């Protein structure tokens, strides 16, 4: 019998080409006056920051525009100091998952010590997320920060709390037109991975499954078009919608071995998040094929693979092979050695893999360090 439970956050979600212009009205609606903007250097170069700032007129805006990938903990400290000094009443994350993650981390720290007795009461320090990639963080109660544990070792720490979910998610496909092909491909595959791991998640629910399957349809159709022609606004809009649906799914379910491995590769080996997604996803699907064949078969169908009398397990393998080919066609790396990960790192990566909450939540358990090493070596 079906049984599920999940928390949702009350959010305002706005989606449409040109809708970045709605930001001043949103600020007025909520009565936010002093803003702290977290963003990254590329968005300075392509004028997105100036476009947002110029629409804000007289409002006080403090800016941190140096967000680095995977949100190093030192940057949270730096940004937090600016935010405190600015006495902001809202934190805006403009950019990819890292800039939005930094905004969430700052908001979380600013709110630490506040009396949150009731999760549905929301954060004392709200955030607005304006995504410019397909990472989906704008919809989720999650953020990750990379901690330097010693001179040589780093580890990504993730936090999940429904109060971290941005109060406003403002989607404007125009802000994604300049995303270069490689970043489009890698963050598009990240969105696809949210959908795929949501469908086979141990904590899946009717909303997450419906949202993820629609997301797979949109992303599989629009992503190759956007990589080929970044200025195609129709495809950009479709892909961003797919990323939104991936974020909706991700918000209410636990992820599995794919995401756990991605975080370990990012935090410990410095592999960019989207690139790690491209390498790991087919392996994660193969790994899980005998544990969740029915769910992977549905994923194959969402990609348009006909049944032709095949069993769920055969369809599950077909889904993994199809995703490998899909990523190959996007011209993305598919092996760890291609992105400079050294084989000697495998035992350390494997140990961190076994500590990952997402790996612990995978539908098929990773039974030992040796199994983790074998899984990683399979993608080396
Ligand atoms: P990113 O945020 O690290 O950005 C990658 C690069 O793209 C940066 O150099 C950035 O400046 C640039 N960029 C962003 N938008 C651009 C644009 N429109 N044009 C040109 N350049 C642009 O990468 P990402 O893939 O968006 O996010 C990855 C991070 O997000 C990881 O840390 C990951 O763990 C996290 N993440 C979090 C969640 C969540 O729910 N909390 C979900 C997915 C990913």
Short mmCIF file of C-alpha atoms and ligand atoms in Angstrom, two decimals:
data_model
loop_
_atom_site.label_atom_id
_atom_site.label_comp_id
_atom_site.label_asym_id
_atom_site.label_seq_id
_atom_site.Cartn_x
_atom_site.Cartn_y
_atom_site.Cartn_z
CA UNK A 1 0.00 0.00 0.00
CA UNK A 2 1.19 3.51 -0.75
CA UNK A 3 2.62 5.46 2.17
CA UNK A 4 4.47 8.78 1.99
CA UNK A 5 5.20 11.97 3.89
CA UNK A 6 7.08 15.12 3.00
CA UNK A 7 7.55 18.75 4.07
CA UNK A 8 6.97 21.63 1.72
CA UNK A 9 7.85 25.29 2.08
CA UNK A 10 5.55 28.15 1.14
CA UNK A 11 7.27 29.78 -1.83
CA UNK A 12 6.47 32.30 -4.48
CA UNK A 13 7.56 30.96 -7.89
CA UNK A 14 7.63 33.14 -10.98
CA UNK A 15 8.69 31.85 -14.41
CA UNK A 16 8.89 33.71 -17.70
CA UNK A 17 11.18 35.33 -20.27
CA UNK A 18 11.90 38.89 -19.11
CA UNK A 19 10.51 38.30 -15.63
CA UNK A 20 13.73 39.47 -13.93
CA UNK A 21 12.07 42.89 -14.26
CA UNK A 22 9.49 41.79 -11.67
CA UNK A 23 12.08 41.82 -8.86
CA UNK A 24 11.36 45.39 -7.61
CA UNK A 25 7.65 44.58 -7.34
CA UNK A 26 8.44 41.39 -5.41
CA UNK A 27 10.63 43.33 -2.96
CA UNK A 28 7.83 45.84 -2.42
CA UNK A 29 5.27 43.08 -1.97
CA UNK A 30 7.32 41.55 0.86
CA UNK A 31 8.52 44.92 2.20
CA UNK A 32 12.22 44.07 1.79
CA UNK A 33 14.43 47.18 1.69
CA UNK A 34 18.08 46.25 2.35
CA UNK A 35 19.44 43.56 0.09
CA UNK A 36 22.51 41.38 0.13
CA UNK A 37 23.31 39.89 -3.29
CA UNK A 38 25.46 36.76 -3.60
CA UNK A 39 26.63 36.08 -7.11
CA UNK A 40 29.65 35.01 -9.16
CA UNK A 41 32.17 36.72 -11.46
CA UNK A 42 30.74 35.43 -14.77
CA UNK A 43 27.50 37.23 -14.16
CA UNK A 44 29.39 40.47 -13.82
CA UNK A 45 30.96 39.83 -17.24
CA UNK A 46 27.68 39.12 -19.02
CA UNK A 47 25.93 42.13 -17.42
CA UNK A 48 23.34 40.08 -15.51
CA UNK A 49 24.39 41.71 -12.22
CA UNK A 50 24.15 45.21 -13.68
CA UNK A 51 20.77 44.42 -15.19
CA UNK A 52 19.43 43.28 -11.80
CA UNK A 53 21.04 46.15 -9.87
CA UNK A 54 19.85 48.82 -12.29
CA UNK A 55 16.25 47.67 -11.80
CA UNK A 56 16.50 48.20 -8.04
CA UNK A 57 16.75 51.98 -8.08
CA UNK A 58 17.32 53.49 -4.62
CA UNK A 59 17.38 50.25 -2.66
CA UNK A 60 20.45 49.52 -0.49
CA UNK A 61 22.33 46.59 -2.02
CA UNK A 62 25.52 45.01 -0.68
CA UNK A 63 27.18 42.62 -3.15
CA UNK A 64 29.47 39.61 -2.85
CA UNK A 65 30.34 38.63 -6.43
CA UNK A 66 33.16 36.15 -5.94
CA UNK A 67 31.25 32.94 -5.24
CA UNK A 68 33.42 29.94 -6.09
CA UNK A 69 32.26 26.44 -7.05
CA UNK A 70 31.14 24.18 -4.22
CA UNK A 71 30.90 27.13 -1.77
CA UNK A 72 34.17 27.05 0.24
CA UNK A 73 33.47 27.57 3.95
CA UNK A 74 35.84 30.56 4.03
CA UNK A 75 33.56 32.34 1.56
CA UNK A 76 30.57 31.83 3.81
CA UNK A 77 32.49 33.59 6.59
CA UNK A 78 33.50 36.43 4.24
CA UNK A 79 30.00 36.89 2.82
CA UNK A 80 28.44 36.65 6.26
CA UNK A 81 30.55 39.57 7.49
CA UNK A 82 29.34 41.73 4.57
CA UNK A 83 25.75 40.65 5.14
CA UNK A 84 25.92 41.53 8.86
CA UNK A 85 27.46 44.90 8.10
CA UNK A 86 24.73 45.64 5.55
CA UNK A 87 21.96 44.81 8.07
CA UNK A 88 20.11 43.25 5.14
CA UNK A 89 16.56 42.01 5.40
CA UNK A 90 16.77 39.63 2.44
CA UNK A 91 19.59 37.65 0.79
CA UNK A 92 19.47 37.21 -2.99
CA UNK A 93 21.31 34.40 -4.77
CA UNK A 94 21.83 35.19 -8.45
CA UNK A 95 23.64 32.54 -10.46
CA UNK A 96 24.20 28.80 -10.42
CA UNK A 97 23.81 26.37 -7.56
CA UNK A 98 26.94 27.78 -5.89
CA UNK A 99 25.72 31.40 -5.67
CA UNK A 100 22.29 30.27 -4.52
CA UNK A 101 23.95 27.83 -2.08
CA UNK A 102 26.03 30.68 -0.65
CA UNK A 103 22.89 32.82 -0.23
CA UNK A 104 21.23 29.95 1.64
CA UNK A 105 24.30 29.37 3.81
CA UNK A 106 24.47 33.08 4.71
CA UNK A 107 20.76 33.17 5.46
CA UNK A 108 21.10 30.05 7.60
CA UNK A 109 24.01 31.51 9.59
CA UNK A 110 22.29 34.89 9.97
CA UNK A 111 19.29 33.09 11.34
CA UNK A 112 21.26 30.87 13.73
CA UNK A 113 20.13 31.39 17.29
CA UNK A 114 16.69 32.64 16.23
CA UNK A 115 13.86 30.80 17.96
CA UNK A 116 12.53 28.55 15.18
CA UNK A 117 10.09 26.34 16.94
CA UNK A 118 7.90 25.72 13.95
CA UNK A 119 9.41 24.62 10.64
CA UNK A 120 6.54 26.10 8.64
CA UNK A 121 7.22 29.55 10.13
CA UNK A 122 10.06 30.01 7.61
CA UNK A 123 13.49 31.53 8.04
CA UNK A 124 13.95 34.79 9.88
CA UNK A 125 16.27 35.80 7.03
CA UNK A 126 14.51 35.05 3.72
CA UNK A 127 16.24 34.39 0.41
CA UNK A 128 15.33 35.10 -3.18
CA UNK A 129 16.88 32.73 -5.73
CA UNK A 130 17.37 33.81 -9.34
CA UNK A 131 18.86 30.79 -11.12
CA UNK A 132 21.05 31.16 -14.20
CA UNK A 133 21.86 27.45 -14.58
CA UNK A 134 19.79 24.28 -14.23
CA UNK A 135 21.01 23.19 -10.78
CA UNK A 136 17.54 23.45 -9.18
CA UNK A 137 18.76 24.74 -5.81
CA UNK A 138 16.14 27.53 -5.84
CA UNK A 139 13.42 25.00 -4.99
CA UNK A 140 15.16 22.98 -2.31
CA UNK A 141 15.70 22.96 1.45
CA UNK A 142 19.36 22.00 0.94
CA UNK A 143 22.76 23.57 0.73
CA UNK A 144 26.33 22.32 0.68
CA UNK A 145 29.51 23.95 1.94
CA UNK A 146 33.03 22.65 1.35
CA UNK A 147 35.09 22.35 4.49
CA UNK A 148 38.90 22.29 4.40
CA UNK A 149 39.47 19.56 6.98
CA UNK A 150 43.25 19.67 6.81
CA UNK A 151 45.81 21.13 4.43
CA UNK A 152 45.26 18.24 2.03
CA UNK A 153 41.65 17.20 2.59
CA UNK A 154 38.35 18.85 1.84
CA UNK A 155 34.84 17.52 2.37
CA UNK A 156 31.45 18.80 1.31
CA UNK A 157 28.98 19.11 4.17
CA UNK A 158 25.30 19.32 3.27
CA UNK A 159 22.44 20.63 5.36
CA UNK A 160 18.73 19.98 4.88
CA UNK A 161 16.09 22.08 6.60
CA UNK A 162 12.77 23.18 5.09
CA UNK A 163 13.35 26.70 6.47
CA UNK A 164 16.34 27.10 4.11
CA UNK A 165 14.11 26.91 1.01
CA UNK A 166 14.17 30.27 -0.81
CA UNK A 167 11.05 32.32 -0.19
CA UNK A 168 11.01 33.41 -3.83
CA UNK A 169 12.26 31.58 -6.92
CA UNK A 170 12.40 33.93 -9.89
CA UNK A 171 13.08 32.16 -13.21
CA UNK A 172 13.96 34.11 -16.32
CA UNK A 173 15.22 32.05 -19.29
CA UNK A 174 16.80 35.23 -20.73
CA UNK A 175 19.40 35.02 -17.94
CA UNK A 176 20.48 31.58 -19.21
CA UNK A 177 21.08 32.46 -22.87
CA UNK A 178 24.79 33.13 -22.27
CA UNK A 179 25.47 29.92 -20.37
CA UNK A 180 28.25 28.30 -22.45
CA UNK A 181 27.61 24.89 -24.09
CA UNK A 182 29.72 22.91 -21.62
CA UNK A 183 28.04 24.44 -18.56
CA UNK A 184 24.65 24.08 -20.24
CA UNK A 185 25.35 20.38 -20.82
CA UNK A 186 26.74 19.68 -17.37
CA UNK A 187 24.13 21.55 -15.40
CA UNK A 188 21.38 20.18 -17.67
CA UNK A 189 22.58 16.66 -16.82
CA UNK A 190 22.52 17.70 -13.14
CA UNK A 191 18.82 18.56 -13.57
CA UNK A 192 18.24 15.24 -15.34
CA UNK A 193 19.96 13.45 -12.45
CA UNK A 194 17.61 15.12 -9.94
CA UNK A 195 14.67 13.74 -11.90
CA UNK A 196 16.16 10.25 -12.26
CA UNK A 197 17.18 9.85 -8.61
CA UNK A 198 13.79 11.24 -7.53
CA UNK A 199 11.96 8.54 -9.52
CA UNK A 200 13.84 5.73 -7.74
CA UNK A 201 14.25 7.52 -4.40
CA UNK A 202 13.41 5.56 -1.26
CA UNK A 203 11.27 8.53 -0.15
CA UNK A 204 9.52 9.19 -3.49
CA UNK A 205 5.97 10.53 -3.38
CA UNK A 206 3.28 11.17 -6.04
CA UNK A 207 4.31 14.82 -6.52
CA UNK A 208 8.03 14.07 -6.89
CA UNK A 209 7.42 11.24 -9.37
CA UNK A 210 5.01 13.23 -11.56
CA UNK A 211 7.29 16.23 -11.53
CA UNK A 212 10.43 14.21 -12.26
CA UNK A 213 8.94 12.26 -15.17
CA UNK A 214 7.71 15.46 -16.83
CA UNK A 215 11.17 16.95 -16.14
CA UNK A 216 12.87 14.02 -17.92
CA UNK A 217 10.67 14.55 -21.00
CA UNK A 218 11.46 18.29 -21.16
CA UNK A 219 15.18 17.98 -20.42
CA UNK A 220 15.80 15.09 -22.81
CA UNK A 221 14.15 17.09 -25.61
CA UNK A 222 15.54 20.57 -24.89
CA UNK A 223 19.07 19.97 -23.59
CA UNK A 224 20.70 18.89 -26.90
CA UNK A 225 19.03 21.87 -28.64
CA UNK A 226 20.38 24.34 -26.02
CA UNK A 227 23.90 22.89 -26.27
CA UNK A 228 23.76 23.27 -30.05
CA UNK A 229 22.15 26.72 -30.05
CA UNK A 230 22.36 28.56 -26.73
CA UNK A 231 20.28 31.47 -28.03
CA UNK A 232 17.21 29.32 -28.73
CA UNK A 233 14.86 30.91 -26.18
CA UNK A 234 12.11 28.31 -26.62
CA UNK A 235 14.49 25.45 -25.82
CA UNK A 236 16.12 27.45 -22.98
CA UNK A 237 12.69 28.01 -21.47
CA UNK A 238 11.78 24.32 -21.81
CA UNK A 239 15.07 23.26 -20.23
CA UNK A 240 14.67 25.72 -17.34
CA UNK A 241 11.13 24.39 -16.80
CA UNK A 242 12.59 20.86 -16.68
CA UNK A 243 15.19 22.05 -14.16
CA UNK A 244 12.42 23.62 -12.07
CA UNK A 245 10.55 20.30 -12.06
CA UNK A 246 13.77 18.51 -11.09
CA UNK A 247 14.12 20.99 -8.21
CA UNK A 248 10.50 20.41 -7.15
CA UNK A 249 11.19 16.66 -7.05
CA UNK A 250 14.52 17.07 -5.27
CA UNK A 251 12.91 19.26 -2.62
CA UNK A 252 10.83 16.49 -1.09
CA UNK A 253 12.88 13.31 -1.53
CA UNK A 254 16.25 11.92 -0.55
CA UNK A 255 18.80 11.46 -3.30
CA UNK A 256 20.94 8.34 -3.75
CA UNK A 257 24.36 7.10 -4.79
CA UNK A 258 24.59 9.40 -7.80
CA UNK A 259 24.37 12.56 -5.72
CA UNK A 260 26.44 11.18 -2.88
CA UNK A 261 29.24 10.35 -5.32
CA UNK A 262 28.95 13.75 -7.00
CA UNK A 263 29.39 15.53 -3.67
CA UNK A 264 32.38 13.39 -2.73
CA UNK A 265 34.02 13.97 -6.12
CA UNK A 266 33.36 17.72 -5.82
CA UNK A 267 34.37 18.16 -2.21
CA UNK A 268 37.34 15.78 -2.11
CA UNK A 269 38.66 15.76 -5.69
CA UNK A 270 37.49 19.21 -6.89
CA UNK A 271 35.51 17.83 -9.85
CA UNK A 272 32.98 20.48 -10.99
CA UNK A 273 29.47 19.46 -9.91
CA UNK A 274 27.95 19.22 -13.39
CA UNK A 275 30.93 17.32 -14.79
CA UNK A 276 30.73 14.82 -11.92
CA UNK A 277 27.06 14.37 -12.80
CA UNK A 278 27.94 13.46 -16.39
CA UNK A 279 30.46 10.86 -15.28
CA UNK A 280 28.49 9.25 -12.46
CA UNK A 281 24.87 9.10 -13.69
CA UNK A 282 24.99 6.03 -16.01
CA UNK A 283 27.03 4.13 -13.40
CA UNK A 284 24.56 4.97 -10.63
CA UNK A 285 21.70 3.75 -12.84
CA UNK A 286 23.54 0.50 -13.64
CA UNK A 287 24.35 0.02 -9.94
CA UNK A 288 20.68 0.39 -9.00
CA UNK A 289 19.23 -1.59 -11.93
CA UNK A 290 18.61 -4.79 -9.96
CA UNK A 291 17.26 -2.91 -6.90
CA UNK A 292 14.71 -0.61 -8.59
CA UNK A 293 14.09 -2.07 -12.07
CA UNK A 294 10.46 -0.96 -12.16
CA UNK A 295 11.34 2.71 -11.54
CA UNK A 296 14.23 2.68 -14.02
CA UNK A 297 11.92 1.10 -16.61
CA UNK A 298 9.53 4.05 -16.21
CA UNK A 299 12.50 6.38 -16.72
CA UNK A 300 13.33 4.56 -19.99
CA UNK A 301 9.72 5.09 -21.08
CA UNK A 302 9.92 8.81 -20.24
CA UNK A 303 12.90 8.93 -22.62
CA UNK A 304 10.68 7.36 -25.27
CA UNK A 305 12.19 3.84 -25.20
CA UNK A 306 9.53 1.33 -26.41
CA UNK A 307 8.88 -1.74 -24.24
CA UNK A 308 9.00 -4.31 -27.06
CA UNK A 309 8.25 -7.07 -24.58
CA UNK A 310 11.29 -6.35 -22.42
CA UNK A 311 11.35 -7.02 -18.67
CA UNK A 312 11.71 -4.16 -16.17
CA UNK A 313 15.34 -5.13 -15.62
CA UNK A 314 16.08 -5.07 -19.36
CA UNK A 315 14.39 -1.67 -19.60
CA UNK A 316 16.43 -0.47 -16.59
CA UNK A 317 19.68 -1.43 -18.35
CA UNK A 318 18.39 0.21 -21.54
CA UNK A 319 17.75 3.43 -19.53
CA UNK A 320 21.31 3.46 -18.15
CA UNK A 321 22.80 2.79 -21.60
CA UNK A 322 20.62 5.46 -23.18
CA UNK A 323 21.70 8.05 -20.59
CA UNK A 324 25.36 7.14 -21.23
CA UNK A 325 24.82 7.71 -24.96
CA UNK A 326 22.84 10.93 -24.32
CA UNK A 327 25.74 12.36 -22.29
CA UNK A 328 28.27 11.14 -24.89
CA UNK A 329 26.35 13.02 -27.57
CA UNK A 330 26.63 16.18 -25.44
CA UNK A 331 30.40 15.74 -25.70
CA UNK A 332 30.93 15.64 -21.94
CA UNK A 333 33.65 13.70 -20.07
CA UNK A 334 32.62 10.20 -19.04
CA UNK A 335 35.64 9.01 -17.06
CA UNK A 336 37.29 10.30 -13.91
CA UNK A 337 40.76 10.06 -15.45
CA UNK A 338 39.70 12.57 -18.14
CA UNK A 339 39.14 15.21 -15.45
CA UNK A 340 42.40 14.63 -13.59
CA UNK A 341 41.25 12.40 -10.72
CA UNK A 342 44.17 10.16 -9.77
CA UNK A 343 43.61 6.47 -9.13
CA UNK A 344 45.46 6.63 -5.78
CA UNK A 345 42.59 8.78 -4.51
CA UNK A 346 40.07 5.91 -4.82
CA UNK A 347 40.35 4.55 -1.24
CA UNK A 348 39.88 8.03 0.27
CA UNK A 349 36.96 8.77 -2.07
CA UNK A 350 35.45 5.38 -1.18
CA UNK A 351 35.70 6.09 2.57
CA UNK A 352 33.97 9.45 2.10
CA UNK A 353 31.36 7.77 -0.09
CA UNK A 354 30.42 5.48 2.78
CA UNK A 355 29.90 8.55 5.01
CA UNK A 356 27.59 10.26 2.52
CA UNK A 357 23.97 10.61 3.66
CA UNK A 358 22.81 10.27 0.05
CA UNK A 359 24.73 7.01 -0.36
CA UNK A 360 23.19 5.72 2.86
CA UNK A 361 19.76 6.59 1.40
CA UNK A 362 20.42 4.83 -1.92
CA UNK A 363 17.80 2.17 -2.72
CA UNK A 364 20.63 -0.40 -2.95
CA UNK A 365 23.06 -0.30 -0.03
CA UNK A 366 26.80 0.00 -0.62
CA UNK A 367 27.92 -2.90 1.50
CA UNK A 368 31.67 -2.32 1.93
CA UNK A 369 34.65 -0.11 1.17
CA UNK A 370 35.67 -2.61 -1.52
CA UNK A 371 32.29 -2.30 -3.22
CA UNK A 372 32.63 1.50 -3.08
CA UNK A 373 36.12 1.29 -4.60
CA UNK A 374 34.84 -1.04 -7.36
CA UNK A 375 31.99 1.41 -8.10
CA UNK A 376 34.45 4.32 -8.37
CA UNK A 377 37.00 2.35 -10.38
CA UNK A 378 34.23 1.50 -12.85
CA UNK A 379 34.09 5.18 -13.78
CA UNK A 380 37.85 5.82 -13.63
P1 LIG B 1 28.05 26.86 -10.29
O1 LIG B 1 27.01 27.60 -9.55
O2 LIG B 1 29.26 26.40 -9.54
O3 LIG B 1 28.45 27.72 -11.55
C1 LIG B 1 29.36 27.24 -12.48
C2 LIG B 1 29.94 28.40 -13.28
O4 LIG B 1 28.94 28.93 -14.12
C3 LIG B 1 30.40 29.56 -12.41
O5 LIG B 1 31.65 29.98 -12.91
C4 LIG B 1 29.34 30.61 -12.65
O6 LIG B 1 29.85 31.91 -12.50
C5 LIG B 1 28.96 30.34 -14.08
N1 LIG B 1 27.65 30.79 -14.50
C6 LIG B 1 26.48 30.64 -13.85
N2 LIG B 1 25.47 31.11 -14.59
C7 LIG B 1 26.00 31.57 -15.74
C8 LIG B 1 25.46 32.15 -16.92
N3 LIG B 1 24.14 32.30 -17.09
N4 LIG B 1 26.31 32.50 -17.90
C9 LIG B 1 27.64 32.28 -17.78
N5 LIG B 1 28.22 31.72 -16.70
C10 LIG B 1 27.41 31.37 -15.69
O7 LIG B 1 27.45 25.54 -10.98
P2 LIG B 1 26.02 24.85 -10.90
O8 LIG B 1 26.18 23.61 -11.70
O9 LIG B 1 24.92 25.76 -11.22
O10 LIG B 1 25.83 24.50 -9.36
C11 LIG B 1 26.65 23.56 -8.72
C12 LIG B 1 26.63 23.77 -7.24
O11 LIG B 1 25.29 23.78 -6.77
C13 LIG B 1 27.31 22.64 -6.50
O12 LIG B 1 27.96 23.17 -5.37
C14 LIG B 1 26.15 21.76 -6.07
O13 LIG B 1 26.45 20.96 -4.95
C15 LIG B 1 25.09 22.77 -5.79
N6 LIG B 1 23.73 22.26 -5.97
C16 LIG B 1 22.89 22.41 -4.94
C17 LIG B 1 21.60 21.97 -5.06
C18 LIG B 1 20.65 22.15 -3.91
O14 LIG B 1 19.52 21.75 -3.98
N7 LIG B 1 21.08 22.77 -2.86
C19 LIG B 1 21.15 21.38 -6.24
C20 LIG B 1 22.05 21.26 -7.29
C21 LIG B 1 23.34 21.71 -7.15
#
